[in-house]
Tab-separated table of C-alpha atoms in Angstrom:
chain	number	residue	atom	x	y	z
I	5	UNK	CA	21.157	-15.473	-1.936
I	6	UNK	CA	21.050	-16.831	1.625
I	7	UNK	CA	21.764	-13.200	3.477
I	8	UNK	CA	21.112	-9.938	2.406
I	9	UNK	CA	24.330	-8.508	4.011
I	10	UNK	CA	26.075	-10.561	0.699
I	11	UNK	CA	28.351	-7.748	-0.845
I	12	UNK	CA	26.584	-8.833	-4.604
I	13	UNK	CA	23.603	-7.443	-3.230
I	14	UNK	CA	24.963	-4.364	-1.284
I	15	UNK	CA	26.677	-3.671	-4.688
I	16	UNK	CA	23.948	-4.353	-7.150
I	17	UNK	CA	21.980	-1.965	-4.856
I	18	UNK	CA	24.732	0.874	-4.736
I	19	UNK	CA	25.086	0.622	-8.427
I	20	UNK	CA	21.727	0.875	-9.289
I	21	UNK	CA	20.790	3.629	-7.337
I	22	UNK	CA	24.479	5.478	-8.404
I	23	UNK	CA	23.033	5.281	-12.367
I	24	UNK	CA	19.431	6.461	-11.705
I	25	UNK	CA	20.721	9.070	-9.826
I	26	UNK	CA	22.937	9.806	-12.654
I	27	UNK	CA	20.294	9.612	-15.227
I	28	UNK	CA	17.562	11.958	-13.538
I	29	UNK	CA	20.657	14.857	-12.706
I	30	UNK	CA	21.689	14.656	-17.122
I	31	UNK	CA	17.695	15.441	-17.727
I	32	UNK	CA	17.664	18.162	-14.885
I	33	UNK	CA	15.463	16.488	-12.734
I	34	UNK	CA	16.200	16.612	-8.576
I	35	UNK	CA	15.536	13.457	-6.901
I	36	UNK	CA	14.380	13.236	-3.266
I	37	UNK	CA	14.988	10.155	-2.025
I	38	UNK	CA	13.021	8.665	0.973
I	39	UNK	CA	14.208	5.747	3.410
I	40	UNK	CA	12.524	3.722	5.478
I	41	UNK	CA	11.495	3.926	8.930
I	42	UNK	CA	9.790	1.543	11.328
I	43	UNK	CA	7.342	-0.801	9.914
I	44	UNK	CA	3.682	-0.333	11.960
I	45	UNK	CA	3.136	-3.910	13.759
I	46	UNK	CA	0.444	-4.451	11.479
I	47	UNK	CA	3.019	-5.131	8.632
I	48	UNK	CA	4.782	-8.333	10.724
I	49	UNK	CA	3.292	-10.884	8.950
I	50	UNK	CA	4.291	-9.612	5.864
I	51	UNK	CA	7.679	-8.743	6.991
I	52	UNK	CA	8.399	-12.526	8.502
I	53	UNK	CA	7.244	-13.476	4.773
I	54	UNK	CA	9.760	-11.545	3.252
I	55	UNK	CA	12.232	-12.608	5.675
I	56	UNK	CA	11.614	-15.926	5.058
I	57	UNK	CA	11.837	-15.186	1.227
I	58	UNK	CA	15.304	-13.374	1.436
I	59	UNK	CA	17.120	-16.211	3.805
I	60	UNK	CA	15.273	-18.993	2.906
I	61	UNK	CA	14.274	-19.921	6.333
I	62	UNK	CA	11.282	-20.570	8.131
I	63	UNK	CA	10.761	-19.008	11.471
I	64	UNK	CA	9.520	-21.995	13.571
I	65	UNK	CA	8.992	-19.606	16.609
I	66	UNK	CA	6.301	-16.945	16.771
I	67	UNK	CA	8.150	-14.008	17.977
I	68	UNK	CA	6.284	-12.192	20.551
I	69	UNK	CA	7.399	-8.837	19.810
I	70	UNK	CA	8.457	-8.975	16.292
I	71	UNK	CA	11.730	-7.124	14.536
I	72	UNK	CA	10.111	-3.771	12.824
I	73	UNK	CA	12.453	-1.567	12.579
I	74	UNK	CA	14.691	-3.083	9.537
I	75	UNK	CA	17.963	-3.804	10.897
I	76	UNK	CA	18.623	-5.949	8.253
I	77	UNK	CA	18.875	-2.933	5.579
I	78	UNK	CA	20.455	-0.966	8.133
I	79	UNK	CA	23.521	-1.644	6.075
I	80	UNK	CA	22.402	-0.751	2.439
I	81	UNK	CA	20.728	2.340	3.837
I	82	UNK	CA	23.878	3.725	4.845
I	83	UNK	CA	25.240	2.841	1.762
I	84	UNK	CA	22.444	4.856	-0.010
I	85	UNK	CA	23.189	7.439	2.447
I	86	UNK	CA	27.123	7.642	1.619
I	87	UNK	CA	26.140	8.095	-2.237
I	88	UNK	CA	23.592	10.025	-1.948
I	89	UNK	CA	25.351	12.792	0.463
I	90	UNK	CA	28.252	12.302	-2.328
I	91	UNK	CA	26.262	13.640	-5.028
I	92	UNK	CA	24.431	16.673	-2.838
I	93	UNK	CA	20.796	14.952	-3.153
I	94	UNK	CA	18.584	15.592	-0.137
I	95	UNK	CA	17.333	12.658	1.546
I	96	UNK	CA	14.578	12.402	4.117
I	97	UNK	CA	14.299	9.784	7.061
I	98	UNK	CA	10.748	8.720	7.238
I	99	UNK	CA	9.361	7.885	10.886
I	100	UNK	CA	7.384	4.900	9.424
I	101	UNK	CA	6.600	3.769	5.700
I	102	UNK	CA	8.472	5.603	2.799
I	103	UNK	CA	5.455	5.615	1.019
I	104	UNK	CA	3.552	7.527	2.973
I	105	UNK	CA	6.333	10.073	3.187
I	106	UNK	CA	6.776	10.404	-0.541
I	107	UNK	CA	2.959	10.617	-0.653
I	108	UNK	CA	3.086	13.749	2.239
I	109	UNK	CA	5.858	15.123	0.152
I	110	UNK	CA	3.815	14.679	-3.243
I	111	UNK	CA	0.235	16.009	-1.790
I	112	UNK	CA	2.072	18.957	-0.222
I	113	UNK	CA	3.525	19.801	-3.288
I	114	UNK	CA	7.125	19.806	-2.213
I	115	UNK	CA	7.864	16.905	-5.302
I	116	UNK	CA	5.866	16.599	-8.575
I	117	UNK	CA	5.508	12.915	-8.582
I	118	UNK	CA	6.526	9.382	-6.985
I	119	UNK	CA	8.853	6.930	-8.004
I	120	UNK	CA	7.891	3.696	-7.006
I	121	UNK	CA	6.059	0.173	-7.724
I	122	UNK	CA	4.025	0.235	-4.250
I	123	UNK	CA	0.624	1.232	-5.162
I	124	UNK	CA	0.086	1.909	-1.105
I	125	UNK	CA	1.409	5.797	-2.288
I	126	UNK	CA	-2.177	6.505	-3.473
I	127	UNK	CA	-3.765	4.994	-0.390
I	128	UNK	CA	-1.486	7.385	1.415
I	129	UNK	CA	-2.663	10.212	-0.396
I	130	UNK	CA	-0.360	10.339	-3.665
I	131	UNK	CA	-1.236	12.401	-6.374
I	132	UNK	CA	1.068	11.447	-9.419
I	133	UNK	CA	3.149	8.209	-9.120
I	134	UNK	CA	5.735	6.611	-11.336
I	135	UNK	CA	5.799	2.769	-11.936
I	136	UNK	CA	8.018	0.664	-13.966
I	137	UNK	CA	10.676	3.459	-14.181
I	138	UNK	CA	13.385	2.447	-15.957
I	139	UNK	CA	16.223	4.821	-17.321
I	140	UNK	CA	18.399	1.930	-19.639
I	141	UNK	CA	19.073	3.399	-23.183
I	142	UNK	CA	18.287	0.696	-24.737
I	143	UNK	CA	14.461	0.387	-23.306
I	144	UNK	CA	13.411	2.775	-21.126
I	145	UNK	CA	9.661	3.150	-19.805
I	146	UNK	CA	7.780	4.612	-16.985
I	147	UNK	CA	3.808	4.002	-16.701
I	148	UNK	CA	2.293	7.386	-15.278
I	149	UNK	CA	-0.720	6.665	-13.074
I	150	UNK	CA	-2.777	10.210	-11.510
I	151	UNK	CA	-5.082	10.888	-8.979
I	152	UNK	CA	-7.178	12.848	-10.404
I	153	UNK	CA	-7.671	10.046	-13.459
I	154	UNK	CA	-8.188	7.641	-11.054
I	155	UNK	CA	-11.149	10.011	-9.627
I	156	UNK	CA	-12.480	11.127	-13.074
I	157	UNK	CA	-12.226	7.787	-14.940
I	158	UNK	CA	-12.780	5.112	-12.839
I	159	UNK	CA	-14.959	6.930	-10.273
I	160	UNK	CA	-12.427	5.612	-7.257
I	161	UNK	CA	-11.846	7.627	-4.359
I	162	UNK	CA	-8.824	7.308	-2.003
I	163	UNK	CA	-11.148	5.769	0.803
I	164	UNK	CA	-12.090	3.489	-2.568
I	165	UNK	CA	-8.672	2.376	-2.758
I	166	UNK	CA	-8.215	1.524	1.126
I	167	UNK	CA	-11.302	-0.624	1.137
I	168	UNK	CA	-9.953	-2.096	-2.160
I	169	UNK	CA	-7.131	-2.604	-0.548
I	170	UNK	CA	-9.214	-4.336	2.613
I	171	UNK	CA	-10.961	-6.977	0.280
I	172	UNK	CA	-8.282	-8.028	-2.274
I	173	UNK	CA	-5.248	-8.377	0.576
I	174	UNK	CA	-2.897	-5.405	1.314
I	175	UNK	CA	0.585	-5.104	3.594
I	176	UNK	CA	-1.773	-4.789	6.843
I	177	UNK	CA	-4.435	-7.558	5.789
I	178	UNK	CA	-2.274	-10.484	3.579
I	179	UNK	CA	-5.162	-12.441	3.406
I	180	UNK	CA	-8.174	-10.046	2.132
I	181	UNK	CA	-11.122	-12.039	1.505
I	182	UNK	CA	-10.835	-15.120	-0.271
I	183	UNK	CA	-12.123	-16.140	-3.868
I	184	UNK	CA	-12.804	-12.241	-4.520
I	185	UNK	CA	-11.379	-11.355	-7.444
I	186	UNK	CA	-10.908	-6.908	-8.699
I	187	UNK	CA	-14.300	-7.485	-10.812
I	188	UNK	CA	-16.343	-8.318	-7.724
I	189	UNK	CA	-14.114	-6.363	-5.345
I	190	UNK	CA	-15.141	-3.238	-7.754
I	191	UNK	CA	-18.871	-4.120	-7.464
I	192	UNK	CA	-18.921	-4.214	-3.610
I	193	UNK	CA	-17.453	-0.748	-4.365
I	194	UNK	CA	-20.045	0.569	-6.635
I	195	UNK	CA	-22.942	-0.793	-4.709
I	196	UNK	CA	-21.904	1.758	-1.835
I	197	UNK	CA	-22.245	4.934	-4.728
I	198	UNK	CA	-25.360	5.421	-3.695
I	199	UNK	CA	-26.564	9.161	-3.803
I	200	UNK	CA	-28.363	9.248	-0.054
I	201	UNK	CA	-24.607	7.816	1.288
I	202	UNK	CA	-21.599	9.697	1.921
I	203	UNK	CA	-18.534	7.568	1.664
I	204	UNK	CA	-15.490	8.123	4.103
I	205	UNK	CA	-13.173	6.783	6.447
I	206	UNK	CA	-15.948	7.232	9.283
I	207	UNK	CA	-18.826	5.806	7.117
I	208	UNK	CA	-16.288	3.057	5.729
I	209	UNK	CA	-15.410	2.096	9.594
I	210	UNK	CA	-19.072	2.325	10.547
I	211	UNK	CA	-20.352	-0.009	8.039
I	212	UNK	CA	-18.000	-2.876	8.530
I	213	UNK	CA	-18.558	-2.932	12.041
I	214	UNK	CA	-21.951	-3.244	11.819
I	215	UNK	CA	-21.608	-5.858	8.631
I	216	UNK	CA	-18.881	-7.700	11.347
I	217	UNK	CA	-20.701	-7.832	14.392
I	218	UNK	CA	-24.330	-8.060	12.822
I	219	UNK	CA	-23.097	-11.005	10.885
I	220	UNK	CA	-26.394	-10.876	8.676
I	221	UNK	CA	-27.325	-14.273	7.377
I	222	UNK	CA	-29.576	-13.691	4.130
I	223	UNK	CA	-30.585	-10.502	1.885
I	224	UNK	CA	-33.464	-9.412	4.526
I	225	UNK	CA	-30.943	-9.506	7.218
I	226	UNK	CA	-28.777	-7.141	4.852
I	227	UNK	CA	-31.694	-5.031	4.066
I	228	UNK	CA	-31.991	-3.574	7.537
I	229	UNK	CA	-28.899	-2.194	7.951
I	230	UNK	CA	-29.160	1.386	9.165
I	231	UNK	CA	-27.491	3.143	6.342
I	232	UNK	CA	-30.988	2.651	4.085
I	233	UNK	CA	-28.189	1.123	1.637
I	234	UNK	CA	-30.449	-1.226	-1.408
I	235	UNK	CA	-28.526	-3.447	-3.546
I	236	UNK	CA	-29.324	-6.228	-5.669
I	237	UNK	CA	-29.295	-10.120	-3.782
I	238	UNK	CA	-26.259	-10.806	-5.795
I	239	UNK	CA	-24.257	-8.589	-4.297
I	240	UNK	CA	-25.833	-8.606	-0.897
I	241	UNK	CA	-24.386	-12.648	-0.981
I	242	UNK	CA	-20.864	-11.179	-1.916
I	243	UNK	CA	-21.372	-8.744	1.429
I	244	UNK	CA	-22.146	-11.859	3.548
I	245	UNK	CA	-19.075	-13.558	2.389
I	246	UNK	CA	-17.542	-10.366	3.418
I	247	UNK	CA	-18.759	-10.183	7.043
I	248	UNK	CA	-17.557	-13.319	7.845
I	249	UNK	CA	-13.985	-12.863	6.157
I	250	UNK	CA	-13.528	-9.471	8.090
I	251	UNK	CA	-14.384	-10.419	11.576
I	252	UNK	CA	-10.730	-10.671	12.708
I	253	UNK	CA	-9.570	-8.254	10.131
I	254	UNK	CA	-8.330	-4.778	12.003
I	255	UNK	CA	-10.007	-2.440	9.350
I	256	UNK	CA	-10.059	0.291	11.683
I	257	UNK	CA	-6.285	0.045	12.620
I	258	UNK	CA	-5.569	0.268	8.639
I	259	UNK	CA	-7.873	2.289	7.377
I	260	UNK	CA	-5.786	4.700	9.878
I	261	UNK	CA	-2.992	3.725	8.713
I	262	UNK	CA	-3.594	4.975	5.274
């Protein structure tokens, strides 16, 4: 598949969406479905990646003022449109990413759940989200992921998730921080659950910029950071590592994002 305008594409698209819409209206269930708007400029490296991945060409050029707006599903999403006005199932335009609409739509209450493979809808402010949905006779499945599960069970809050999202590589950050795996990406987390500290977007924001800027070089460098935050020398060296990663990384820009 060279170009994404290919009519086996447009088609497998039309007819996949045509028989999930079909399947969720025989069990009573009203879809909402959500398009996308204009990717934040944050996303362009990610989106020339998946450019590159869909033609098979490498830009050569960096493009001052790169293309964020889609055009090249312009096509399908009027498609999607067409069918989806056909059957009478409302369909909202979001400004920006769809998964942060279907997570405003979801948190508000206005749908009972998300259907989609992007784990960015909980970093958005999801509450209930559908993965692996699949309607086929012969095998369907759908894994069921909540909030509130996520808060209970593994002690992860949605400012958790963003600066999970920071360290292991997310839309806005590709790269994350190199050689950190989820197990020590999870213990940087844990060593902030510290009763005296109150963890949010501000204190999140706060703390990298002074772990960025600081740059401390050994465990009593660490240990004099303002936030009277203690953890073991192990960790500490994993924080270090950190520092250094995240000095070009625009944390601020996504924590906002999310």
């Amino acid at each position: 598949m060279t170009c994404i305008y290919n009519s086996p594409l447009l088609f497998s698209t039309s007819r996949n969406l045509f028989f999930r819409l079909v399947g969720l209206l025989r069990q009573n269930t009203l879809p909402v479905a959500v398009l996308d708007g204009v990717a934040p400029s944050l996303k362009s490296d990610v989106m020339e990646q998946r450019q590159q991945k869909w033609t098979g060409k490498i830009t050569t050029q960096k493009c001052t003022k790169p293309n964020l707006s889609r055009i090249r599903f312009s096509k399908i999403s009027q498609e999607c449109i067409q069918l989806l006005n056909s059957f009478g199932i409302p369909w909202v335009q979001s400004p920006g990413e769809a998964e942060a609409m279907c997570a405003f739509l979801n948190s508000s209450k206005l749908v009972d759940a998300c259907i989609t493979n992007d784990g960015d809808a909980f970093l958005y402010g999801a509450e209930t989200v559908y993965r692996h949905f699949s309607m086929d006779s012969r095998d369907s499945s759908v894994c069921v992921f909540h909030m509130h599960r996520i808060r209970n069970v593994l002690n992860l809050t949605k400012c958790d998730l963003v600066l999970l999202g920071i360290l292991l590589g997310c839309d806005y950050w590709a790269s994350g921080v190199s050689r950190l795996g989820p197990v020590g990406a999870l213990r940087l987390i844990a060593s902030l659950k510290s009763p005296n500290l109150h963890v949010d977007e501000h204190f999140l924001i706060k703390f990298l910029t002074w772990l960025t800027s600081t740059c401390p070089q050994n465990c009593e460098d660490f240990n004099l950071n303002p936030f009277d935050l203690r953890v073991c020398s192990s960790v500490i060296k994993m924080w270090l590592r950190v520092g250094v990663e995240l000095k070009n990384c625009p944390y601020e820009e996504v924590s906002h994002q999310k």
